[in-house]
Short mmCIF file of C-alpha atoms and ligand atoms in Angstrom, two decimals:
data_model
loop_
_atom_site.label_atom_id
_atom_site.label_comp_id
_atom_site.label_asym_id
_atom_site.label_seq_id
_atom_site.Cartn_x
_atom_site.Cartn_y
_atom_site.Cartn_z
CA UNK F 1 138.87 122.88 123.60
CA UNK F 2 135.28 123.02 123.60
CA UNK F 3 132.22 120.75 121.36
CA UNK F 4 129.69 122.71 119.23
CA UNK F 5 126.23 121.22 117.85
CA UNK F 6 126.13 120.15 114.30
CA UNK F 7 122.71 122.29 114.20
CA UNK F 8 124.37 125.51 115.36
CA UNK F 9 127.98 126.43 115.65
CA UNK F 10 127.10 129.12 118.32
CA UNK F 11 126.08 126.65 120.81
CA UNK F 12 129.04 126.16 122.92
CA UNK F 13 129.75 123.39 125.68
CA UNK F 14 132.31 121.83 127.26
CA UNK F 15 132.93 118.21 127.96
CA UNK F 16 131.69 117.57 131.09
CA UNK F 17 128.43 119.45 129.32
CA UNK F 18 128.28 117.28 126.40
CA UNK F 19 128.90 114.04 127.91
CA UNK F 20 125.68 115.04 130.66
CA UNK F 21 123.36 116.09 127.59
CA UNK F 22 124.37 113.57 125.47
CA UNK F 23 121.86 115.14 122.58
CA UNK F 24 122.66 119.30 122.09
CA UNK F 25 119.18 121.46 123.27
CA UNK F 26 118.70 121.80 119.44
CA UNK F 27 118.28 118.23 118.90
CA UNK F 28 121.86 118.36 117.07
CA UNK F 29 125.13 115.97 117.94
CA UNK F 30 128.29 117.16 119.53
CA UNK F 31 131.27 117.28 117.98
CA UNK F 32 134.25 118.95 118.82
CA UNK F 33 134.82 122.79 117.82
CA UNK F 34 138.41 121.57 115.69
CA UNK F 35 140.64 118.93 115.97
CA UNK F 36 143.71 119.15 118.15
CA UNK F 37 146.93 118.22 116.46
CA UNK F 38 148.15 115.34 118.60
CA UNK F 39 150.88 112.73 117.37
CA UNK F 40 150.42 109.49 118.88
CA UNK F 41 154.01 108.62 118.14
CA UNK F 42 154.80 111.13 121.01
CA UNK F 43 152.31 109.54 123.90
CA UNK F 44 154.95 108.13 126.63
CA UNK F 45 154.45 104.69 126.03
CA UNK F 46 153.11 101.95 123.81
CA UNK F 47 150.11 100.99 126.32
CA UNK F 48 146.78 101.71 125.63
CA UNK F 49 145.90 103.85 128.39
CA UNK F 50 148.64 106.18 127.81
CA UNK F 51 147.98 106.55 124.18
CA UNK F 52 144.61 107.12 125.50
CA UNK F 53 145.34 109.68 127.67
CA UNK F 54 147.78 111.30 125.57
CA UNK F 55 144.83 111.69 122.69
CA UNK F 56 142.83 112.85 124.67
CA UNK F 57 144.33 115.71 126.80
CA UNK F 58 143.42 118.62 125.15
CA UNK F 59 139.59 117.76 124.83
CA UNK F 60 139.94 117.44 129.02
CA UNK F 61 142.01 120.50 129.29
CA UNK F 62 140.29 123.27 131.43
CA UNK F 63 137.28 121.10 132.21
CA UNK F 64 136.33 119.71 135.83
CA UNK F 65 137.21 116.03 134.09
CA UNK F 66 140.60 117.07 133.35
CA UNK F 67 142.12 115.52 137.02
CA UNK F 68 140.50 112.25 136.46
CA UNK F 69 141.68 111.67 132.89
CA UNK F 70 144.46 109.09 133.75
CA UNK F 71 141.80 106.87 135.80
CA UNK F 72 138.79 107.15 133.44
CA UNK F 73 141.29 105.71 130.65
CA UNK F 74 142.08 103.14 133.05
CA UNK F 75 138.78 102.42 133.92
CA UNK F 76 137.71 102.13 129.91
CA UNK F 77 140.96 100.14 129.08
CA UNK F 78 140.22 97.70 131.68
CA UNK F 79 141.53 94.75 129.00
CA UNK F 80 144.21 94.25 126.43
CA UNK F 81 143.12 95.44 122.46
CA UNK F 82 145.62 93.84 120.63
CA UNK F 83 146.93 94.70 116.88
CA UNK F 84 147.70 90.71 115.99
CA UNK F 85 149.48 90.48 112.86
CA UNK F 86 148.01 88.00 110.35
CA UNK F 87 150.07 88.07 107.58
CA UNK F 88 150.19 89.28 104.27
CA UNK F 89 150.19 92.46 105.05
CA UNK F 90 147.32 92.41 107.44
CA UNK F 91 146.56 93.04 110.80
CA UNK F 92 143.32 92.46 113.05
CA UNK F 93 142.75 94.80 116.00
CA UNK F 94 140.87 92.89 118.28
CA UNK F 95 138.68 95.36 120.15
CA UNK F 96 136.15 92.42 121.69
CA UNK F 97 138.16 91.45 125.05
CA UNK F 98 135.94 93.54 127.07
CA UNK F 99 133.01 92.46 129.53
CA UNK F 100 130.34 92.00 126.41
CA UNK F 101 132.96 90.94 124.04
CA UNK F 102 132.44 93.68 121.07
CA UNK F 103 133.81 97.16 120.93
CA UNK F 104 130.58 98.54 122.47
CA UNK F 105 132.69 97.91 125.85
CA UNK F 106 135.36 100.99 125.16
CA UNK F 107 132.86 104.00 124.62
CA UNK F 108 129.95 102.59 127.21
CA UNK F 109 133.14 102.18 129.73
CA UNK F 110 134.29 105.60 129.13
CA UNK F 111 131.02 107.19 129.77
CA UNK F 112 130.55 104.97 132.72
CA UNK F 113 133.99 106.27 134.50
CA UNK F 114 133.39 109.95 133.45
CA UNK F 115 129.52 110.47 134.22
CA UNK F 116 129.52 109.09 137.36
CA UNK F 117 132.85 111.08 138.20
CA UNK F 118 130.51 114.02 137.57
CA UNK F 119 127.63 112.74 139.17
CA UNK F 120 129.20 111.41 142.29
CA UNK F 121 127.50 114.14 144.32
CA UNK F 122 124.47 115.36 142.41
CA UNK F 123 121.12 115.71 143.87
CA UNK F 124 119.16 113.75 141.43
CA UNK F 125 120.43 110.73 139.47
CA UNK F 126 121.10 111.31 136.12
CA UNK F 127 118.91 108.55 133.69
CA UNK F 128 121.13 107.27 130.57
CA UNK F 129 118.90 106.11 127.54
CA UNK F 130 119.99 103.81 124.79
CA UNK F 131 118.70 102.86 121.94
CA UNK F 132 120.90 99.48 120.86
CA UNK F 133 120.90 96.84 118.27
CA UNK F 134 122.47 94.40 120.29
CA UNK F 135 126.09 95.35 121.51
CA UNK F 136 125.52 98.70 122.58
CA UNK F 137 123.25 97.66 125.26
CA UNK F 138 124.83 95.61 126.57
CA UNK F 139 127.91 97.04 127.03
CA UNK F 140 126.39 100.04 128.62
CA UNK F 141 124.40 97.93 131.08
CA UNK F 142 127.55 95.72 131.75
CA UNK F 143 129.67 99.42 132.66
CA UNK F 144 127.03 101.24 134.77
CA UNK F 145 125.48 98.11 136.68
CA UNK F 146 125.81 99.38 140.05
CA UNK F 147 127.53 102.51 139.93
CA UNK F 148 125.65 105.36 141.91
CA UNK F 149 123.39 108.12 141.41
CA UNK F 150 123.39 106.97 137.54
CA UNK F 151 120.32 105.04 136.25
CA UNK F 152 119.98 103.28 133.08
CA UNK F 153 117.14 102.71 130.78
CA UNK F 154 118.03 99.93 127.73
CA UNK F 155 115.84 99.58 124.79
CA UNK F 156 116.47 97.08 121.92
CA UNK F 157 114.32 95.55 118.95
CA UNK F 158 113.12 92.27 120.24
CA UNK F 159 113.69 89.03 117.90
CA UNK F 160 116.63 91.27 116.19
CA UNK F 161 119.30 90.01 118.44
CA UNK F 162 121.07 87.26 118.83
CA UNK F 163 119.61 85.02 121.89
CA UNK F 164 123.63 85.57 122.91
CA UNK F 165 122.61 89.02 123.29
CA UNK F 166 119.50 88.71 124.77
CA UNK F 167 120.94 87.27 127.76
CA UNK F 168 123.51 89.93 128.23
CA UNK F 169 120.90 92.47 127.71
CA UNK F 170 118.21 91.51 130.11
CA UNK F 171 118.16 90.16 133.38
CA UNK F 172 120.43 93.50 135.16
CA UNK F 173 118.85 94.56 138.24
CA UNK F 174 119.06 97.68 140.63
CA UNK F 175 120.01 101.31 138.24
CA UNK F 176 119.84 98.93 134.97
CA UNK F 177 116.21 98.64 133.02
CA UNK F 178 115.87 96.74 129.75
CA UNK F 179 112.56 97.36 127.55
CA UNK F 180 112.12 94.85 124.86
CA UNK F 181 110.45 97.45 121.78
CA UNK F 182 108.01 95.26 119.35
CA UNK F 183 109.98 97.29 116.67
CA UNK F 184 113.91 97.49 114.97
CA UNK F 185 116.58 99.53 115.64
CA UNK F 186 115.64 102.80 113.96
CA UNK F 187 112.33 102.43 116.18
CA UNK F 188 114.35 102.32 119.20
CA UNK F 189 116.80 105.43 118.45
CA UNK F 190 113.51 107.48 116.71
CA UNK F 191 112.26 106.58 120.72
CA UNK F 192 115.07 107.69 122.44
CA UNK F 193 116.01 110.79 120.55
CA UNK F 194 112.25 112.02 120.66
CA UNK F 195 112.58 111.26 124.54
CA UNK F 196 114.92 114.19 124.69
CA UNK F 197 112.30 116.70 123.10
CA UNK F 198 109.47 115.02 125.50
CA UNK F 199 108.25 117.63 128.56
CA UNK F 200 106.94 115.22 130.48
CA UNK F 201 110.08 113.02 130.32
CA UNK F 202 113.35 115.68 130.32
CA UNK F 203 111.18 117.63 133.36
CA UNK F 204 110.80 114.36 135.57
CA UNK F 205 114.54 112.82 134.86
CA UNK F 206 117.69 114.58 134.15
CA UNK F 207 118.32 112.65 130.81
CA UNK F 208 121.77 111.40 129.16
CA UNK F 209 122.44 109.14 125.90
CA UNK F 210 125.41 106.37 125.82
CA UNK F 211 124.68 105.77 122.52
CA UNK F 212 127.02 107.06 119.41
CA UNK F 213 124.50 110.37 119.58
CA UNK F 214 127.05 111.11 122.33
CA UNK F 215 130.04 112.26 121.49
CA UNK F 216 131.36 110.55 124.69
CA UNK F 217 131.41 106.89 122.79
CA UNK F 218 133.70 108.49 119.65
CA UNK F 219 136.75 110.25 122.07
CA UNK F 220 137.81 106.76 123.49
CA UNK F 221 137.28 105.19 119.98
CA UNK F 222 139.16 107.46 118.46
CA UNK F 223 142.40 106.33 120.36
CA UNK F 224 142.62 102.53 119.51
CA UNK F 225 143.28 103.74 116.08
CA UNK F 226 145.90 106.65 117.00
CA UNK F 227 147.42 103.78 119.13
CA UNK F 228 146.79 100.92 116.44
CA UNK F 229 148.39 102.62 113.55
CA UNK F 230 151.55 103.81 115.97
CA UNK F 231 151.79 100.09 116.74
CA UNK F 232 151.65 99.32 112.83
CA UNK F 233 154.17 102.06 112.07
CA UNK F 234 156.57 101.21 114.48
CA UNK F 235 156.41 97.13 113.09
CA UNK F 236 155.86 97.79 109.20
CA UNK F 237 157.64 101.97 109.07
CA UNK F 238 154.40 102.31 106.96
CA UNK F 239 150.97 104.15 107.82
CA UNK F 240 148.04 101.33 107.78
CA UNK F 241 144.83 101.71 106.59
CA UNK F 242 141.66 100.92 108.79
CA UNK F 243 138.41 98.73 107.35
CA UNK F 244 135.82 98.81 109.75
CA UNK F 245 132.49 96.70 109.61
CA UNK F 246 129.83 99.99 110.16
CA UNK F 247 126.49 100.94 110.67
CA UNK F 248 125.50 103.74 112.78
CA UNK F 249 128.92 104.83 111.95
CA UNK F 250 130.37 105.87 115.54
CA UNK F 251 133.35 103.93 115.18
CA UNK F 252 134.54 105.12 111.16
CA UNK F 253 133.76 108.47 112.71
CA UNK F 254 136.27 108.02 115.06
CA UNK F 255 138.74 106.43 112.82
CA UNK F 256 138.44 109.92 110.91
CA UNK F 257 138.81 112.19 113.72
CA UNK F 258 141.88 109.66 114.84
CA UNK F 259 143.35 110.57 111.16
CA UNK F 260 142.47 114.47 111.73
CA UNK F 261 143.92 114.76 114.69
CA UNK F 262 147.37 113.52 113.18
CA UNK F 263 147.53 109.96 113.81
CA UNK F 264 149.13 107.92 110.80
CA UNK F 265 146.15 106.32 108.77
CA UNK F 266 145.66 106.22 104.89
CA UNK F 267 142.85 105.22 104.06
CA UNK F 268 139.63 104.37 106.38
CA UNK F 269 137.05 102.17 104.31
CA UNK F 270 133.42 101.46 105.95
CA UNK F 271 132.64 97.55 105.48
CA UNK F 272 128.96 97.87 105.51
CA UNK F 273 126.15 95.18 105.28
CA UNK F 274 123.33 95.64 102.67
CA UNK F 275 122.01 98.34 104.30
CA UNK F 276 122.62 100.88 101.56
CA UNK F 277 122.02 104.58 102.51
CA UNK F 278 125.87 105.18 103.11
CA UNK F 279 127.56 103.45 99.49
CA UNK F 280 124.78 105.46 97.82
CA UNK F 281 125.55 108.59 99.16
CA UNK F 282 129.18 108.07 98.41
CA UNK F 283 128.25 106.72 94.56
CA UNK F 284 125.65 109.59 94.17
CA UNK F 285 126.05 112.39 96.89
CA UNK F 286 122.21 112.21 97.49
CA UNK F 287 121.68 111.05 101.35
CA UNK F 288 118.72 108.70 101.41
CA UNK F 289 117.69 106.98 104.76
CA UNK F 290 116.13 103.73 104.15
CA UNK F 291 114.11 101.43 106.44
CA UNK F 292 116.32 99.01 108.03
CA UNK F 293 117.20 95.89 106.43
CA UNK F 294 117.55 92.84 108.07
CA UNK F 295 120.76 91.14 107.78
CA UNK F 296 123.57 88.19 109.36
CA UNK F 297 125.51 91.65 111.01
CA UNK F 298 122.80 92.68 112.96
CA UNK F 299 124.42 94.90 115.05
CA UNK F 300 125.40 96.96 111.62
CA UNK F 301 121.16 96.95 110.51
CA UNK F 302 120.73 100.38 110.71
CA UNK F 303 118.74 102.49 107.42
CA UNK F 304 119.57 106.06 108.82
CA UNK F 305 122.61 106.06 110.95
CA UNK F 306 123.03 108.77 113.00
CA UNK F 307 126.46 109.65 112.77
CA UNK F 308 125.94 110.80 109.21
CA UNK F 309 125.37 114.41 110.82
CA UNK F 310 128.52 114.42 112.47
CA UNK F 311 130.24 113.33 108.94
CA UNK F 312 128.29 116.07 106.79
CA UNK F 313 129.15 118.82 109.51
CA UNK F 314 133.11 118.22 109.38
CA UNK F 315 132.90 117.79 105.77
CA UNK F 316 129.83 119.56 104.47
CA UNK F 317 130.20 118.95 100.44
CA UNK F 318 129.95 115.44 99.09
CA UNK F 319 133.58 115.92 97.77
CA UNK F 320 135.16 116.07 100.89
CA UNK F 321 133.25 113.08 102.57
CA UNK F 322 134.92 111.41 99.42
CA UNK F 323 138.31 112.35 100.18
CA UNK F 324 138.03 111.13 103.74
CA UNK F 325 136.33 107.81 103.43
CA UNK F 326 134.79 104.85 100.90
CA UNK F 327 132.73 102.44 101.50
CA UNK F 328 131.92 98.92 100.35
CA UNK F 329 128.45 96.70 100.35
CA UNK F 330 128.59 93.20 101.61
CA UNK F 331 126.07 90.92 101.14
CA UNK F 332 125.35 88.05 103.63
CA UNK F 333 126.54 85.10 100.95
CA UNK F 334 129.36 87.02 100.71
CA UNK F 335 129.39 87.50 105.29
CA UNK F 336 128.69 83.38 105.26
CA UNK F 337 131.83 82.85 102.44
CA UNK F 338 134.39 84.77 104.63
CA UNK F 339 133.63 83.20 107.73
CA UNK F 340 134.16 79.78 106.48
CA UNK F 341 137.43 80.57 104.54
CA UNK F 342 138.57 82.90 107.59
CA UNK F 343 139.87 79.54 109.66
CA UNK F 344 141.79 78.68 106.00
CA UNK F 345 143.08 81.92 104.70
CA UNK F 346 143.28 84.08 108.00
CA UNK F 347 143.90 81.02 110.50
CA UNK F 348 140.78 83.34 112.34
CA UNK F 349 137.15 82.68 113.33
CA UNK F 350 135.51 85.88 112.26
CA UNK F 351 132.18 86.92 113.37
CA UNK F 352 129.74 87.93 111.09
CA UNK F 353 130.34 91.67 111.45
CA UNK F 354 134.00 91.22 111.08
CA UNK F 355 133.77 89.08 108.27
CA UNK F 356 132.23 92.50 106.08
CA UNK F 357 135.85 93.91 107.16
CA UNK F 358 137.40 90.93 105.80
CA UNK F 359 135.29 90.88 102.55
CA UNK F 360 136.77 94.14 101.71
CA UNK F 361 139.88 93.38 102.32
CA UNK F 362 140.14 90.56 99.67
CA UNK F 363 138.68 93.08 97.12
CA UNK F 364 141.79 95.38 97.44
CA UNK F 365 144.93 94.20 96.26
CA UNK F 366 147.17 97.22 97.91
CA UNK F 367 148.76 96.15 101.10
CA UNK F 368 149.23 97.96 104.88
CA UNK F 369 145.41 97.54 106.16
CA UNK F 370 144.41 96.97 109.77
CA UNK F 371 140.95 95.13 109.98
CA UNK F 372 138.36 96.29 112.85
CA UNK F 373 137.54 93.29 114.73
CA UNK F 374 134.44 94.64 116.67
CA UNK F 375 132.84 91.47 117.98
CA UNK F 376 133.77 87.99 119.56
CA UNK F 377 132.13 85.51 117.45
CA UNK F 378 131.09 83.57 120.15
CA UNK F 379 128.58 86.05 120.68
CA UNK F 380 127.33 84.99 117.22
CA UNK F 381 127.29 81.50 117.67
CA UNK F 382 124.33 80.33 115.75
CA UNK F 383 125.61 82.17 112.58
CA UNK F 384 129.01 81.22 113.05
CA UNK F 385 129.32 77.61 114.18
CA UNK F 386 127.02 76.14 111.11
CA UNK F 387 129.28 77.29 108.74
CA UNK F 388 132.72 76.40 110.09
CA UNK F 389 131.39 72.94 112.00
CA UNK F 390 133.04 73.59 114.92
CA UNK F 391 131.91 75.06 118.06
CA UNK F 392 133.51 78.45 119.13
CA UNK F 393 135.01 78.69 122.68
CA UNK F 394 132.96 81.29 124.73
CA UNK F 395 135.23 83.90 126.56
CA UNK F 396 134.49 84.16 130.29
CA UNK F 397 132.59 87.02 130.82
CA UNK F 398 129.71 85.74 128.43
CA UNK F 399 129.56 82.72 130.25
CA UNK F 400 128.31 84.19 133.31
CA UNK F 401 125.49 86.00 131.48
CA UNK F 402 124.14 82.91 129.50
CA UNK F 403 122.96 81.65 133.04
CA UNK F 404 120.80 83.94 132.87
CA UNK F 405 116.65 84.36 132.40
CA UNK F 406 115.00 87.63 133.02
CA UNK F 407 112.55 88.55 130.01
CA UNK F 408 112.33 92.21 129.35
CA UNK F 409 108.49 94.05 129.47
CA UNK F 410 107.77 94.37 125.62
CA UNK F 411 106.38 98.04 124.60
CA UNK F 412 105.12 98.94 121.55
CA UNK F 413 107.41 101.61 119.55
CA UNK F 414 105.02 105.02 120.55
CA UNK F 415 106.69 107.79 122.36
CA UNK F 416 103.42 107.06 124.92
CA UNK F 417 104.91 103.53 125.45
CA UNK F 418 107.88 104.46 126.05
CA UNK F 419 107.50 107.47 128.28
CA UNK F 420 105.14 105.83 130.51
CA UNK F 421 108.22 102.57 130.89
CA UNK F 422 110.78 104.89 131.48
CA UNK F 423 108.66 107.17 134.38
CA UNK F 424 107.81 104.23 135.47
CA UNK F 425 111.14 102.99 137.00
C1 PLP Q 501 127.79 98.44 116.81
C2 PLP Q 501 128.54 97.42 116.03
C3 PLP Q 501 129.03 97.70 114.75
C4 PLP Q 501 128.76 99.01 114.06
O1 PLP Q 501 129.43 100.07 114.67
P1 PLP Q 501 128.95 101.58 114.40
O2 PLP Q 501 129.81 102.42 115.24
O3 PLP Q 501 127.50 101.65 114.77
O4 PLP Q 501 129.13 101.82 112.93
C5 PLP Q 501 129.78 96.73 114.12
N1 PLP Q 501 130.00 95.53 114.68
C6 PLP Q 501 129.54 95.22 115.91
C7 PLP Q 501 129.83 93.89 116.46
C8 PLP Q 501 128.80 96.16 116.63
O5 PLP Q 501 128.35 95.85 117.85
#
C-alpha cells in the first residue's frame, strides 16, 4: 500500500514518508494510491484500538511502522469514544474525551506516537508546523509536549478563539512554540503551507505538518467511523449514516474513505457553518474559495479548506463528489436554537460545532444517523452557557490548562514574520 500526491500520481511514498513530509515536494496532499477493502465487522473485537488496528493494517503493511501499529493505536486511543444512543433513531459519537476535549486529540495523537517512533534516533529533530483555528493546536501541542527529537511550532489567528482555547494553546514550554498571527485561519495555513516551499526555512529545519494537509490526521479518523457504524449495525442490524459539523474537511474526508474502504455507512452529510465555498460547489459544481467568515463554530471558519484537493482527486467530476457526500448551511441563529433545545429534545448540551450536526439532523426526516460530536462544550463556554443558563461542568484535563497565563509573541501574517519566529526557536 503506498500514498500518491493529488498533484502527480507518479510521485510515490510510503507511510513512514508521508507522515515525515506531511506536504508532497509538489506542494500536493497525500492520499492513499486505492482503498483497501477492509470490513470492520471482521476486526477481533469491539474496542477501539482493535478496530483501529484492524483498519489500518494494510496502509502499515511493508513499512518500518508496521511493528509498532498495535501501540501507536494505543497511544492515539488513549480514552473511551463512545456511540451513546439518544433516541429516535439517533446516536452521538462522542469523539471529545481526549486531553483537549475535541476530536483534534485522535489524529494529533496518532502523529505524535508514529513520528517520534520514526524519529527516535534521527540526527536532527524534525519541526512540526500547524496552522489551527483553535482545536487543532491544541491537540497537537497537548500530544508532542515533551516527546524527543520532535519540535513543534503552533500558529493560530489571535482574537478568533475562544479564551478556552487560548489557554490550552499557549503557555507549553520546552519542543512546543505558539505564535499568535494578527490574521485568521486561512492566514495561518497560507503561512504554513508557503513555509514548505521557503529555502531558507525547509534547508535550516527538517519540516512536518500535523495539520489535515497530512494525511496522518485522516487514517486514525477514518476508524471511529468503521468502528462507529459496526457498533450501530450490530445494535440497530441497519447501516447509519454520519453528519459531521466540517470545515477544513479532514474529518468528512475520512468518513468517506471509512465508507470506501467497506465499512457500513449510507450516507455522510457535512454540517457546515456559513462559510459557503463547499454547499456551493455541491449546488453548482463551480469551486469558489471565499475569505473566511466569522462565525459561533469557529473551529469550522475556514473559506478554502484544504481537504477539497483530496475530495476532487478521489472523485474528480462534480457528479461523483455528489454521489459520495451533501452538505447543509447552518447559520448561527439556527447554532444558538439547537443548543438551547439540545438539553429538551436530545437530553444533551451541544457545543456550538455540534449543534450544526444537530441542525441537520432535524431537517431530515429518514432515520439511522450517527451525529459527530467533535467538541466538549465546555470548551465553548461563553457561547454555550448564555443560552442554556446553566453552567457546563469542565472535564479534567481543561481544568489544568485554564491555570494557565503565557501570552504568545504576535507576528504579522508575512512569510518574513513567520520565517524569522520559526528560525528563531
Ligand atoms: C476542527 C474542528 C471541526 C472541523 O473539522 P474539519 O476536519 O476541519 O472539517 C469541527 N468541530 C470542531 C470542534 C473542530 O475542532
Amino acid at each position: 500500500m503506498h500514498f500518491v500526491s493529488t498533484r502527480n500520481a507518479d510521485h510515490r511514498a510510503t507511510l513512514s514518508e508521508t507522515l515525515t513530509r506531511g506536504l508532497a515536494p509538489d506542494g500536493g496532499l497525500y492520499v492513499p494510491a486505492s482503498f483497501p477493502a477492509v470490513d470492520p465487522m471482521e476486526a477481533p473485537s469491539d474496542a477501539i484500538t482493535d478496530i483501529a488496528a484492524h483498519m489500518l493494517a494494510p496502509y502499515f503493511e511493508g513499512d518500518p511502522l508496521a511493528p509498532m501499529l498495535d501501540a501507536i493505536c494505543a497511544d492515539t486511543f488513549s480514552f473511551p469514544v463512545p456511540l451513546r444512543d439518544l433516541g429516535r433513531d439517533t446516536a452521538v459519537l462522542e469523539l471529545f474525551h481526549g486531553p483537549t476535549a475535541a476530536f483534534k486529540d485522535v489524529g494529533a495523537r496518532f502523529l505524535a506516537s508514529a513520528l517520534s517512533h520514526l524519529n527516535k534516533d534521527a540526527a536532527q529533530p524534525i519541526t512540526i508546523l500547524v496552522a489551527t483555528s483553535g482545536d487543532t493546536g491544541a491537540a497537537v501541542a497537548a500530544a508532542f509536549h515533551e516527546k524527543p527529537n520532535v519540535e513543534v511550532v503552533v500558529c493560530y489567528p489571535k482574537g478568533r478563539v475562544s479564551a478556552r482555547q487560548e489557554k490550552q494553546l499557549t503557555g507549553w514550554d520546552q519542543n512546543v512554540r505558539t505564535l499568535a498571527v494578527n490574521g485568521d485561519f486561512d492566514d495561518c495555513q497560507r503561512l504554513v503551507k508557503g513555509a514548505f516551499q521557503d529555502e531558507a526555512l525547509s534547508t535550516e529545519k527538517r519540516l512536518s505538518s500535523a495539520n489535515s494537509i497530512n494525511v496522518g490526521r485522516l487514517l486514525p479518523q477514518l476508524t471511529y467511523y468503521a468502528a462507529a457504524s459496526r457498533w450501530y449495525v450490530r445494535e440497530h442490524n441497519v447501516s447509519p449514516g454520519f453528519i459531521v459539523p466540517s470545515g477544513n474537511l479532514g474529518n468528512a474526508v475520512a468518513a468517506l474513505y471509512a465508507r470506501a474502504m467497506g465499512s457500513p455507512m449510507r450516507p455522510v452529510v457535512m454540517a457546515t457553518n456559513e462559510n459557503r465555498p463547499v454547499v456551493d460547489f455541491l449546488a453548482t459544481g463551480s469551486w469558489e474559495p471565499k475569505p473566511t467568515q466569522e462565525t459561533l463554530a469557529t473551529a469550522m471558519d475556514v473559506g478554502d479548506p484544504s481537504n477539497m484537493e483530496r475530495l476532487r482527486h478521489h472523485w474528480p467530476t462534480i457528479e461523483g463528489v455528489r454521489g459520495q457526500v451533501e452538505a447543509e448551511r447552518i447559520a448561527d441563529d439556527e447554532i444558538e436554537r439547537q443548543i438551547q433545545r439540545g438539553l429538551d429534545v436530545w437530553d444533551t448540551v451541544w457545543d456550538p460545532h455540534t449543534a450544526t450536526a444537530a441542525a441537520v439532523r432535524e431537517q431530515c426526516d429518514t432515520p439511522h444517523w450517527v451525529l459527530v460530536a467533535t467538541a466538549h462544550p465546555a470548551k465553548f463556554d461563553t457561547v454555550v452557557e448564555p443560552l442554556i443558563g446553566e453552567t457546563v461542568p469542565v472535564p479534567e484535563a481543561l481544568q489544568a490548562v485554564m491555570q494557565r497565563s503565557t501570552p504568545a509573541p504576535l507576528i504579522e501574517p508575512t512569510m518574513d514574520a513567520f520565517r524569522e519566529a520559526v528560525l528563531a526557536g
